[in-house]
């Protein structure tokens, strides 16, 4: 009976570990982009930010005319400010 309980418990632990899938990695940098209406980069139409925890914030419109405004390296406590 003890052997059955040990095998069942071990089997459940292995099944749970396999079912959870691979761990997700956090981004290496916090980044902020701004989007413009055209190639002159004179009219701001939107923005996007990805923080060190993988959260993405978007506002306005996105398009091909973009500028990376800032990029900070991440550490476990959050972005490292220069």
XYZ file of C-alpha atoms in Angstrom:
82
model
C 0.000 0.000 0.000
C 2.847 2.408 0.835
C 4.526 1.660 -2.496
C 1.282 2.440 -4.344
C 0.950 5.769 -2.486
C 4.570 6.729 -3.278
C 4.199 5.806 -6.956
C 0.882 7.661 -7.232
C 2.283 10.789 -5.561
C 5.426 10.696 -7.721
C 3.363 10.154 -10.861
C 1.119 13.110 -10.039
C 4.114 15.359 -9.388
C 5.704 14.413 -12.722
C 2.402 14.895 -14.579
C 1.913 18.353 -13.044
C 5.470 19.389 -13.904
C 5.087 18.275 -17.523
C 1.636 19.812 -17.917
C 2.775 23.251 -16.726
C 4.967 23.770 -19.807
C 8.237 25.669 -20.126
C 8.968 28.717 -17.988
C 8.512 32.099 -19.641
C 11.503 34.403 -19.757
C 11.286 38.101 -18.985
C 12.581 40.582 -21.580
C 16.208 41.687 -21.325
C 15.332 45.388 -21.731
C 12.505 47.823 -21.086
C 11.723 49.604 -24.361
C 9.558 52.534 -25.485
C 8.675 53.291 -29.119
C 6.865 56.260 -30.619
C 4.943 56.012 -33.912
C 4.628 58.860 -36.411
C 2.256 59.604 -39.280
C 4.964 59.730 -41.964
C 8.703 59.633 -42.629
C 9.164 63.271 -41.522
C 8.516 62.120 -37.914
C 6.696 65.379 -37.201
C 3.252 64.095 -36.149
C 3.158 61.660 -33.231
C 0.267 59.208 -33.621
C 0.953 56.482 -31.039
C 3.302 54.675 -28.733
C 4.216 51.290 -27.329
C 6.133 50.276 -24.234
C 7.300 46.884 -23.014
C 8.405 46.773 -19.399
C 10.824 44.413 -17.672
C 8.002 42.081 -16.642
C 6.793 41.544 -20.220
C 3.756 43.830 -19.951
C 3.041 45.772 -23.147
C 1.250 49.126 -23.153
C -0.031 50.522 -26.456
C -1.817 53.772 -27.277
C -2.897 55.450 -30.503
C -1.911 54.060 -33.883
C 1.061 51.931 -34.863
C 2.702 51.998 -38.257
C 6.003 51.694 -40.106
C 7.382 55.075 -38.959
C 8.704 54.392 -35.495
C 11.492 55.580 -33.231
C 12.937 53.660 -30.295
C 12.859 56.401 -27.655
C 14.616 54.578 -24.839
C 15.901 51.177 -23.850
C 17.023 50.264 -20.314
C 18.510 46.899 -19.317
C 16.411 44.877 -16.885
C 17.413 43.137 -13.707
C 15.227 41.083 -11.322
C 14.221 44.254 -9.462
C 13.178 46.200 -12.607
C 14.905 48.521 -15.090
C 18.311 49.994 -14.334
C 18.065 53.755 -14.894
C 21.183 55.421 -16.347
